[in-house]
Short mmCIF file of C-alpha atoms and ligand atoms in Angstrom, two decimals:
data_model
loop_
_atom_site.label_atom_id
_atom_site.label_comp_id
_atom_site.label_asym_id
_atom_site.label_seq_id
_atom_site.Cartn_x
_atom_site.Cartn_y
_atom_site.Cartn_z
CA MET A 24 -69.08 -74.53 -149.83
CA SER A 25 -71.30 -77.13 -151.46
CA ILE A 26 -73.50 -79.80 -149.96
CA PRO A 27 -74.17 -83.31 -151.25
CA ASN A 28 -77.44 -84.06 -153.06
CA THR A 29 -78.13 -87.23 -151.12
CA ALA A 30 -77.27 -88.82 -147.79
CA GLU A 31 -78.12 -92.03 -145.92
CA ILE A 32 -78.57 -89.88 -142.83
CA VAL A 33 -78.50 -86.15 -142.16
CA ILE A 34 -77.51 -85.25 -138.62
CA ILE A 35 -78.68 -81.75 -137.71
CA GLY A 36 -76.44 -80.07 -135.12
CA GLY A 37 -72.70 -80.20 -134.57
CA GLY A 38 -72.58 -80.17 -130.77
CA VAL A 39 -71.51 -83.09 -128.60
CA MET A 40 -74.57 -85.19 -129.59
CA GLY A 41 -74.10 -84.76 -133.34
CA ALA A 42 -70.35 -85.27 -133.14
CA SER A 43 -70.61 -88.38 -130.97
CA THR A 44 -73.43 -89.96 -133.00
CA SER A 45 -71.73 -89.39 -136.34
CA TYR A 46 -68.54 -91.00 -135.01
CA HIS A 47 -70.36 -93.98 -133.52
CA LEU A 48 -72.41 -94.57 -136.67
CA ALA A 49 -69.32 -94.38 -138.86
CA LYS A 50 -67.40 -96.68 -136.52
CA ARG A 51 -70.11 -99.29 -137.09
CA GLY A 52 -69.47 -98.99 -140.85
CA PHE A 53 -72.48 -96.82 -141.74
CA LYS A 54 -71.75 -94.85 -144.94
CA ASN A 55 -72.80 -91.54 -146.45
CA ILE A 56 -73.36 -89.67 -143.19
CA VAL A 57 -73.76 -85.90 -143.43
CA LEU A 58 -73.51 -83.69 -140.33
CA LEU A 59 -74.78 -80.10 -140.66
CA GLU A 60 -73.96 -77.20 -138.35
CA LYS A 61 -75.27 -73.68 -138.83
CA GLU A 62 -72.37 -71.93 -137.07
CA GLU A 63 -68.86 -71.54 -138.43
CA TYR A 64 -67.38 -73.92 -135.86
CA PHE A 65 -68.61 -77.18 -134.36
CA GLY A 66 -69.45 -77.23 -130.67
CA THR A 67 -70.27 -73.55 -130.26
CA GLY A 68 -73.89 -74.09 -129.16
CA ALA A 69 -74.72 -75.33 -125.67
CA THR A 70 -71.74 -77.68 -125.68
CA GLY A 71 -69.12 -74.96 -126.09
CA ARG A 72 -70.78 -72.79 -123.46
CA CYS A 73 -71.15 -75.45 -120.80
CA ALA A 74 -69.29 -75.73 -117.51
CA GLY A 75 -67.62 -79.01 -118.49
CA GLY A 76 -68.84 -80.79 -115.38
CA VAL A 77 -69.12 -84.57 -115.42
CA ARG A 78 -70.63 -86.53 -112.56
CA TYR A 79 -72.12 -89.78 -111.40
CA GLN A 80 -74.19 -88.01 -108.76
CA PHE A 81 -77.78 -88.09 -110.00
CA SER A 82 -81.06 -88.88 -108.31
CA THR A 83 -82.53 -91.28 -110.88
CA GLU A 84 -81.33 -94.73 -111.82
CA ILE A 85 -81.35 -93.98 -115.53
CA ASN A 86 -79.13 -90.90 -115.25
CA ILE A 87 -76.68 -92.78 -113.02
CA LYS A 88 -76.61 -95.63 -115.54
CA LEU A 89 -75.91 -93.16 -118.35
CA SER A 90 -72.99 -91.75 -116.34
CA LEU A 91 -71.72 -95.26 -115.56
CA GLN A 92 -71.31 -95.79 -119.31
CA SER A 93 -70.42 -92.29 -120.45
CA LEU A 94 -67.73 -91.25 -117.98
CA PRO A 95 -65.56 -94.35 -118.59
CA MET A 96 -65.81 -93.51 -122.32
CA ILE A 97 -64.38 -90.09 -121.46
CA GLU A 98 -61.61 -91.76 -119.44
CA GLN A 99 -60.80 -93.90 -122.48
CA PHE A 100 -61.10 -91.01 -124.91
CA LYS A 101 -57.39 -90.49 -125.51
CA GLU A 102 -56.79 -94.18 -126.05
CA GLU A 103 -59.69 -94.55 -128.47
CA LEU A 104 -59.57 -91.21 -130.30
CA ASN A 105 -56.05 -89.93 -129.70
CA GLN A 106 -57.35 -86.73 -128.16
CA ASP A 107 -56.62 -85.50 -124.65
CA VAL A 108 -59.79 -84.15 -123.03
CA ASN A 109 -58.32 -82.89 -119.74
CA TYR A 110 -60.49 -85.02 -117.41
CA LYS A 111 -59.83 -83.71 -113.89
CA GLN A 112 -61.23 -86.01 -111.22
CA TYR A 113 -61.40 -83.62 -108.27
CA GLY A 114 -64.91 -84.71 -107.35
CA TYR A 115 -68.24 -82.95 -107.02
CA LEU A 116 -69.21 -81.81 -103.55
CA LEU A 117 -72.92 -81.06 -103.28
CA VAL A 118 -73.89 -79.12 -100.16
CA ALA A 119 -77.28 -79.32 -98.43
CA THR A 120 -78.46 -76.41 -96.28
CA ASN A 121 -81.97 -77.57 -95.41
CA GLN A 122 -83.51 -80.79 -94.11
CA ASN A 123 -85.41 -81.54 -97.29
CA GLU A 124 -82.13 -81.57 -99.20
CA VAL A 125 -80.48 -83.74 -96.55
CA ASN A 126 -83.24 -86.34 -96.97
CA LYS A 127 -82.91 -86.26 -100.75
CA PHE A 128 -79.14 -86.49 -100.55
CA LYS A 129 -79.40 -89.57 -98.29
CA HIS A 130 -81.70 -91.23 -100.79
CA ASN A 131 -79.40 -90.29 -103.69
CA VAL A 132 -76.29 -91.68 -101.98
CA GLU A 133 -78.08 -94.95 -101.25
CA LEU A 134 -79.18 -95.25 -104.86
CA GLN A 135 -75.74 -94.35 -106.22
CA ASN A 136 -74.02 -96.82 -103.86
CA LYS A 137 -76.49 -99.55 -104.86
CA LEU A 138 -75.54 -98.99 -108.50
CA GLY A 139 -71.81 -99.14 -107.69
CA VAL A 140 -70.98 -95.42 -107.40
CA PRO A 141 -68.98 -94.90 -104.17
CA THR A 142 -70.47 -91.48 -103.27
CA GLU A 143 -69.86 -90.53 -99.63
CA PHE A 144 -72.38 -88.82 -97.38
CA LEU A 145 -70.66 -86.02 -95.42
CA THR A 146 -71.76 -84.31 -92.22
CA GLY A 147 -71.89 -80.50 -92.13
CA ASP A 148 -68.60 -80.49 -90.18
CA LYS A 149 -66.94 -82.63 -92.82
CA VAL A 150 -68.14 -80.22 -95.53
CA ARG A 151 -66.60 -77.29 -93.62
CA LYS A 152 -63.35 -79.19 -93.11
CA ARG A 153 -63.14 -80.11 -96.79
CA LEU A 154 -63.80 -76.49 -97.89
CA PRO A 155 -61.76 -74.23 -95.60
CA LEU A 156 -61.91 -71.31 -98.06
CA MET A 157 -65.71 -71.31 -98.03
CA LYS A 158 -68.27 -70.10 -95.50
CA PHE A 159 -70.69 -72.94 -95.03
CA ASP A 160 -71.83 -72.34 -91.41
CA ASP A 161 -75.30 -73.44 -92.47
CA ALA A 162 -74.20 -76.67 -94.20
CA LEU A 163 -76.15 -79.62 -92.80
CA ALA A 164 -74.64 -82.28 -95.04
CA GLY A 165 -72.89 -82.94 -98.30
CA THR A 166 -72.17 -85.67 -100.79
CA PHE A 167 -68.86 -86.30 -102.50
CA ASN A 168 -67.71 -88.56 -105.29
CA GLN A 169 -64.06 -88.42 -106.25
CA LYS A 170 -64.51 -89.55 -109.85
CA ASP A 171 -66.78 -86.65 -110.74
CA GLY A 172 -64.94 -83.70 -112.21
CA THR A 173 -64.44 -81.57 -115.28
CA VAL A 174 -63.59 -82.22 -118.93
CA ASP A 175 -62.83 -79.88 -121.83
CA PRO A 176 -65.96 -79.75 -124.07
CA ASN A 177 -64.17 -78.53 -127.18
CA SER A 178 -61.69 -81.40 -127.08
CA VAL A 179 -64.51 -83.94 -126.86
CA VAL A 180 -66.40 -82.41 -129.80
CA MET A 181 -63.31 -82.04 -131.98
CA GLY A 182 -62.05 -85.49 -131.01
CA TYR A 183 -65.27 -86.99 -132.35
CA ILE A 184 -65.47 -84.68 -135.41
CA ASN A 185 -61.87 -85.43 -136.47
CA ALA A 186 -62.36 -89.17 -136.00
CA ALA A 187 -65.69 -89.09 -137.86
CA GLN A 188 -64.10 -87.22 -140.78
CA LYS A 189 -61.38 -89.87 -140.99
CA LEU A 190 -64.11 -92.50 -141.18
CA GLY A 191 -65.71 -90.67 -144.13
CA VAL A 192 -68.40 -88.53 -142.45
CA GLN A 193 -69.05 -85.27 -144.29
CA THR A 194 -69.09 -82.67 -141.53
CA ILE A 195 -70.25 -79.33 -142.91
CA SER A 196 -70.42 -76.09 -140.94
CA ASN A 197 -71.91 -72.73 -141.98
CA VAL A 198 -75.01 -74.43 -143.34
CA GLU A 199 -78.42 -73.90 -141.82
CA VAL A 200 -81.33 -76.31 -142.01
CA ILE A 201 -84.39 -74.28 -142.96
CA GLY A 202 -86.96 -76.95 -143.73
CA ILE A 203 -87.76 -80.65 -143.78
CA ASN A 204 -89.88 -82.34 -146.43
CA VAL A 205 -92.14 -85.11 -145.21
CA SER A 206 -94.27 -87.16 -147.57
CA GLY A 207 -96.78 -89.80 -146.53
CA GLY A 208 -95.46 -89.67 -142.96
CA GLU A 209 -91.87 -90.34 -144.05
CA ILE A 210 -88.77 -88.15 -144.31
CA GLU A 211 -87.99 -87.20 -147.88
CA SER A 212 -85.39 -84.44 -147.75
CA VAL A 213 -83.74 -81.65 -145.79
CA GLN A 214 -83.78 -78.06 -147.03
CA THR A 215 -80.78 -75.91 -146.24
CA ASN A 216 -79.73 -72.39 -147.13
CA LEU A 217 -77.33 -74.04 -149.60
CA GLY A 218 -79.87 -76.37 -151.22
CA GLU A 219 -81.68 -79.66 -150.71
CA ILE A 220 -80.34 -83.03 -149.53
CA LYS A 221 -82.48 -86.09 -150.29
CA THR A 222 -82.51 -88.53 -147.40
CA ARG A 223 -84.75 -91.05 -145.64
CA THR A 224 -83.25 -90.48 -142.21
CA ILE A 225 -82.69 -87.42 -140.05
CA LEU A 226 -81.29 -87.20 -136.54
CA ASN A 227 -82.33 -84.04 -134.72
CA VAL A 228 -79.52 -83.18 -132.31
CA ALA A 229 -80.02 -79.42 -132.46
CA GLY A 230 -79.97 -79.06 -128.65
CA PRO A 231 -81.81 -75.90 -127.54
CA TRP A 232 -83.02 -75.43 -131.14
CA SER A 233 -84.37 -78.96 -131.48
CA SER A 234 -88.03 -77.97 -131.09
CA GLN A 235 -87.60 -75.61 -134.07
CA ILE A 236 -86.24 -78.50 -136.14
CA GLY A 237 -89.13 -80.65 -134.90
CA LYS A 238 -91.67 -78.08 -136.14
CA MET A 239 -90.11 -78.27 -139.63
CA ALA A 240 -91.06 -81.96 -139.68
CA GLY A 241 -94.42 -81.36 -138.01
CA VAL A 242 -93.31 -82.99 -134.75
CA GLU A 243 -93.90 -81.25 -131.45
CA ILE A 244 -90.88 -81.63 -129.14
CA PRO A 245 -91.25 -80.30 -125.58
CA VAL A 246 -87.74 -78.83 -125.34
CA THR A 247 -87.47 -75.28 -124.07
CA PRO A 248 -84.37 -73.08 -124.40
CA LEU A 249 -83.44 -71.53 -121.05
CA ARG A 250 -80.52 -69.14 -120.56
CA ARG A 251 -77.81 -69.98 -118.05
CA GLN A 252 -74.63 -67.97 -117.48
CA MET A 253 -71.32 -68.01 -115.67
CA PHE A 254 -68.07 -66.11 -115.27
CA THR A 255 -64.45 -66.98 -114.67
CA THR A 256 -61.88 -65.21 -112.51
CA ASN A 257 -58.22 -64.44 -112.99
CA PRO A 258 -55.77 -66.67 -111.08
CA LEU A 259 -56.37 -67.07 -107.34
CA LYS A 260 -53.33 -68.66 -105.78
CA GLU A 261 -55.30 -69.72 -102.69
CA ILE A 262 -57.41 -72.23 -104.64
CA PRO A 263 -55.84 -75.67 -104.18
CA GLU A 264 -55.17 -77.85 -107.20
CA ASP A 265 -57.73 -80.42 -106.01
CA PHE A 266 -60.57 -77.96 -105.30
CA PRO A 267 -63.77 -79.90 -106.11
CA PHE A 268 -66.80 -78.84 -108.16
CA VAL A 269 -68.83 -77.36 -105.31
CA ILE A 270 -72.60 -76.91 -105.58
CA ASP A 271 -74.53 -74.90 -103.02
CA PHE A 272 -77.65 -76.82 -103.86
CA SER A 273 -80.50 -74.59 -102.68
CA LYS A 274 -79.04 -71.60 -104.52
CA SER A 275 -77.97 -73.55 -107.63
CA LEU A 276 -74.64 -71.79 -107.10
CA TYR A 277 -71.51 -73.55 -108.21
CA PHE A 278 -67.75 -73.13 -108.23
CA HIS A 279 -65.00 -75.09 -109.87
CA ARG A 280 -61.38 -74.54 -110.65
CA GLU A 281 -60.79 -73.17 -114.14
CA GLY A 282 -57.13 -72.79 -115.01
CA ASP A 283 -55.59 -71.09 -111.96
CA GLY A 284 -58.82 -69.28 -111.13
CA LEU A 285 -62.46 -70.20 -110.63
CA LEU A 286 -65.51 -70.69 -112.79
CA ILE A 287 -68.63 -69.52 -110.95
CA GLY A 288 -72.22 -69.88 -112.04
CA MET A 289 -75.73 -69.72 -110.65
CA SER A 290 -79.07 -70.60 -112.19
CA ASN A 291 -81.57 -67.77 -112.41
CA GLN A 292 -84.82 -69.35 -111.19
CA ASN A 293 -86.79 -66.47 -112.76
CA GLU A 294 -85.28 -66.84 -116.21
CA LYS A 295 -87.89 -66.85 -118.98
CA PRO A 296 -87.59 -69.33 -121.86
CA GLY A 297 -86.00 -67.84 -124.98
CA TYR A 298 -83.02 -67.78 -127.29
CA ASP A 299 -81.19 -64.76 -125.84
CA GLN A 300 -77.54 -65.70 -125.25
CA ASN A 301 -76.36 -62.33 -123.94
CA VAL A 302 -75.14 -62.15 -120.35
CA ASP A 303 -77.69 -60.63 -117.99
CA GLU A 304 -75.43 -58.17 -116.14
CA ASN A 305 -77.90 -57.65 -113.28
CA PHE A 306 -78.08 -61.33 -112.60
CA GLU A 307 -74.32 -61.59 -112.83
CA LEU A 308 -74.12 -59.11 -109.96
CA ALA A 309 -76.49 -61.27 -107.90
CA ASN A 310 -74.33 -64.28 -108.74
CA LEU A 311 -71.17 -62.43 -107.69
CA GLU A 312 -72.73 -61.35 -104.39
CA ALA A 313 -73.89 -64.89 -103.61
CA ALA A 314 -70.42 -66.20 -104.50
CA ILE A 315 -68.64 -63.69 -102.24
CA GLU A 316 -70.95 -64.63 -99.39
CA ARG A 317 -69.89 -68.26 -99.75
CA MET A 318 -66.26 -67.57 -100.62
CA PRO A 319 -65.08 -64.15 -99.40
CA LEU A 320 -61.85 -64.41 -101.35
CA VAL A 321 -63.83 -63.98 -104.59
CA GLU A 322 -64.13 -60.28 -103.64
CA LYS A 323 -60.49 -59.71 -104.51
CA ALA A 324 -60.73 -61.60 -107.80
CA SER A 325 -61.18 -59.90 -111.14
CA ARG A 326 -63.39 -61.25 -113.88
CA ALA A 327 -61.53 -63.00 -116.68
CA SER A 328 -64.53 -63.71 -118.91
CA HIS A 329 -68.24 -64.38 -118.87
CA TRP A 330 -70.79 -65.90 -121.19
CA ALA A 331 -74.30 -67.28 -121.41
CA GLY A 332 -75.69 -70.35 -123.14
CA LEU A 333 -78.97 -72.23 -123.40
CA TYR A 334 -80.09 -75.30 -121.51
CA GLU A 335 -82.39 -77.56 -123.56
CA VAL A 336 -85.03 -78.32 -120.96
CA THR A 337 -87.74 -80.99 -120.93
CA PRO A 338 -90.68 -81.12 -118.49
CA ASP A 339 -89.01 -83.92 -116.46
CA ALA A 340 -85.36 -82.87 -116.90
CA HIS A 341 -84.57 -86.12 -118.71
CA PRO A 342 -83.52 -86.43 -122.34
CA ILE A 343 -85.60 -87.69 -125.25
CA TYR A 344 -84.18 -90.56 -127.29
CA GLY A 345 -85.50 -92.42 -130.30
CA ALA A 346 -88.22 -92.33 -132.91
CA THR A 347 -91.12 -90.02 -133.67
CA ASP A 348 -94.41 -90.41 -135.55
CA VAL A 349 -92.59 -89.36 -138.72
CA LYS A 350 -90.78 -92.39 -140.12
CA GLY A 351 -87.02 -91.77 -140.31
CA PHE A 352 -87.07 -88.74 -137.97
CA PHE A 353 -85.04 -89.46 -134.82
CA LEU A 354 -84.34 -87.42 -131.71
CA CYS A 355 -81.59 -87.15 -129.15
CA THR A 356 -82.19 -83.97 -127.21
CA GLY A 357 -83.51 -82.36 -124.03
CA PHE A 358 -80.62 -83.06 -121.66
CA SER A 359 -81.73 -80.25 -119.35
CA GLY A 360 -78.35 -78.96 -118.19
CA HIS A 361 -76.33 -82.18 -118.03
CA GLY A 362 -75.97 -83.34 -121.61
CA PHE A 363 -72.30 -82.76 -122.19
CA MET A 364 -71.32 -85.58 -119.84
CA HIS A 365 -73.85 -87.93 -121.45
CA GLY A 366 -72.76 -87.06 -125.00
CA PRO A 367 -70.41 -90.01 -125.49
CA ILE A 368 -72.92 -92.70 -124.49
CA SER A 369 -75.85 -90.91 -126.14
CA GLY A 370 -74.10 -90.95 -129.53
CA LYS A 371 -73.44 -94.65 -129.09
CA LEU A 372 -77.05 -95.29 -128.07
CA MET A 373 -78.39 -93.44 -131.10
CA SER A 374 -76.09 -95.42 -133.40
CA GLU A 375 -77.54 -98.61 -131.85
CA PHE A 376 -81.10 -97.41 -132.24
CA ILE A 377 -80.66 -96.26 -135.84
CA LEU A 378 -78.78 -99.39 -136.94
CA ASP A 379 -80.34 -102.12 -134.79
CA GLY A 380 -83.70 -100.62 -133.82
CA LYS A 381 -82.95 -100.97 -130.11
CA PHE A 382 -80.78 -99.47 -127.35
CA SER A 383 -78.28 -102.06 -126.15
CA SER A 384 -75.74 -100.24 -123.95
CA VAL A 385 -78.34 -98.73 -121.59
CA ASP A 386 -82.07 -99.29 -121.84
CA VAL A 387 -83.35 -95.78 -122.43
CA SER A 388 -86.54 -96.90 -124.16
CA THR A 389 -88.62 -95.25 -121.41
CA LEU A 390 -87.10 -91.89 -122.36
CA ASP A 391 -89.11 -91.70 -125.56
CA LEU A 392 -91.06 -88.75 -126.93
CA LYS A 393 -94.39 -90.46 -126.24
CA ARG A 394 -93.85 -90.36 -122.46
CA PHE A 395 -95.00 -86.73 -122.30
CA LYS A 396 -98.37 -87.49 -123.89
CA GLU A 397 -98.71 -90.72 -121.90
CA GLY A 398 -97.74 -89.11 -118.58
CA ARG A 399 -94.70 -91.35 -117.96
CA LEU A 400 -92.43 -88.61 -116.61
CA ILE A 401 -89.43 -89.37 -114.37
CA GLN A 402 -88.26 -86.36 -112.38
CA GLU A 403 -84.52 -85.70 -111.89
CA TYR A 404 -83.76 -83.84 -108.65
CA ASN A 405 -80.06 -83.09 -109.17
CA VAL A 406 -80.50 -80.33 -111.73
CA VAL A 407 -78.30 -77.27 -111.32
C1 LIG B 647 -74.31 -72.52 -119.24
C2 LIG B 647 -74.40 -74.01 -119.40
C3 LIG B 647 -73.71 -74.85 -118.54
C4 LIG B 647 -73.77 -76.23 -118.70
N1 LIG B 647 -73.01 -77.03 -117.89
C5 LIG B 647 -72.99 -78.35 -118.10
C6 LIG B 647 -72.11 -79.19 -117.36
O1 LIG B 647 -71.36 -78.73 -116.50
N2 LIG B 647 -72.12 -80.54 -117.63
C7 LIG B 647 -72.94 -81.07 -118.59
O2 LIG B 647 -72.91 -82.29 -118.77
N3 LIG B 647 -73.78 -80.30 -119.31
C8 LIG B 647 -73.81 -78.96 -119.10
N4 LIG B 647 -74.64 -78.17 -119.85
C9 LIG B 647 -75.57 -78.81 -120.80
C10 LIG B 647 -74.87 -79.21 -122.06
O3 LIG B 647 -74.09 -78.15 -122.53
C11 LIG B 647 -75.89 -79.63 -123.11
O4 LIG B 647 -76.82 -80.54 -122.56
C12 LIG B 647 -75.22 -80.32 -124.29
O5 LIG B 647 -74.08 -79.60 -124.69
C13 LIG B 647 -76.20 -80.46 -125.45
O6 LIG B 647 -75.49 -80.88 -126.59
P1 LIG B 647 -76.19 -80.87 -127.99
O7 LIG B 647 -75.22 -81.40 -128.96
O8 LIG B 647 -77.52 -81.53 -127.88
O9 LIG B 647 -76.54 -79.31 -128.26
P2 LIG B 647 -75.61 -78.13 -128.83
O10 LIG B 647 -74.24 -78.20 -128.34
O11 LIG B 647 -76.35 -76.86 -128.64
O12 LIG B 647 -75.55 -78.47 -130.37
C14 LIG B 647 -76.66 -78.24 -131.21
C15 LIG B 647 -76.13 -77.58 -132.46
O13 LIG B 647 -77.17 -77.48 -133.42
C16 LIG B 647 -76.91 -76.35 -134.21
N5 LIG B 647 -78.13 -75.97 -134.89
C17 LIG B 647 -79.25 -75.48 -134.34
N6 LIG B 647 -80.17 -75.21 -135.28
C18 LIG B 647 -79.61 -75.56 -136.47
C19 LIG B 647 -80.06 -75.49 -137.82
N7 LIG B 647 -81.26 -75.02 -138.13
N8 LIG B 647 -79.22 -75.91 -138.79
C20 LIG B 647 -77.99 -76.39 -138.50
N9 LIG B 647 -77.50 -76.45 -137.22
C21 LIG B 647 -78.32 -76.05 -136.23
C22 LIG B 647 -76.45 -75.33 -133.17
O14 LIG B 647 -75.74 -74.27 -133.76
C23 LIG B 647 -75.62 -76.17 -132.23
O15 LIG B 647 -74.24 -76.12 -132.51
C24 LIG B 647 -74.58 -76.78 -119.72
C25 LIG B 647 -75.27 -75.94 -120.60
C26 LIG B 647 -75.18 -74.56 -120.46
C27 LIG B 647 -75.90 -73.68 -121.42
#
């Protein structure tokens, strides 16, 4: 495998962000784009390990606006890129079990409705009626939006990679970025294990590893890798075809249909930051117990598979888009557990920013790197 000596732009990371941005840049006619991925296959970082959930249900205007652009792009994916992505619109049902959550949920539904998302507020009884296989005696309320659902991450990544290749993007896997040369505050080149690429522009879309890439350029990026894990079950014939993506909010416990079985996950609130991607078996047991409590039928299920991946977490659970103090060094990272669904629009936004110097599709200029130093944080509540 060889790498080119020069590039107009080097995109570091072949997950959903790198794949989507390279496609959107190439679609605009940008030439000599090089995408580098350290693993053998594209989309095997956070993207390939994610739960595939896509939703409009967020608590901040900016995240809802990102979904309002990104999810229709996923609906149009087959038409635009000739790739089926298996978008199942069975809805997300978020369940509140304490009054604080009920109040937040009410506020979120109002905000979502105001922005044109028809999320419904459900009473506890309605939650129980909608989920007869689950034990939600303590449910006080819920929220449901039919157009939320699940999508296959690999199909989205490969749809973009294949289309980008056809448009001339050089997508290279099995190559690791090991250094970045900066001279006089400007990007000069990228060092890889296969040699150097001269370039004036780099996009850092290395997800959970993006702070490491930042350090290579002397830029501090407050993105922390945090392990999250899940398991799937063998077929459970009781699960109806339209079973929604259910989130037991206070426990960060979630269930959705995966094939003919279930995918079940829970966030470990005591997880320490780090790059370990092995499954924590003890926590998996805690997850299983919590799942059985909510859905007794899980007890008779057997595990089909399990895996762990890394969230790329920022202090305010919102992404970072745009420029840095190093000229030519751009960022699109820090999606804090919900980046897959915002991959399509984020790639488009980065193509706008790199080519036009501004974000046109959604104004994400407040989600810049400087906000952390300037104390302009915007907290997202709907993080799972
Ligand atoms: C368990 C789990 C569940 C999730 N569930 C959901 C969900 O339901 N819905 C949702 O929207 N989001 C979800 N997410 C979040 C989502 O997966 C991420 O926000 C999103 O995939 C980030 O995409 P990315 O392209 O930035 O990062 P990645 O997919 O991690 O891509 C970055 C790539 O950079 C490569 N790389 C790193 N360092 C180097 C280097 N030095 N040289 C070359 N390449 C390098 C990596 O190998 C990797 O492939 C989940 C995440 C996890 C871990």
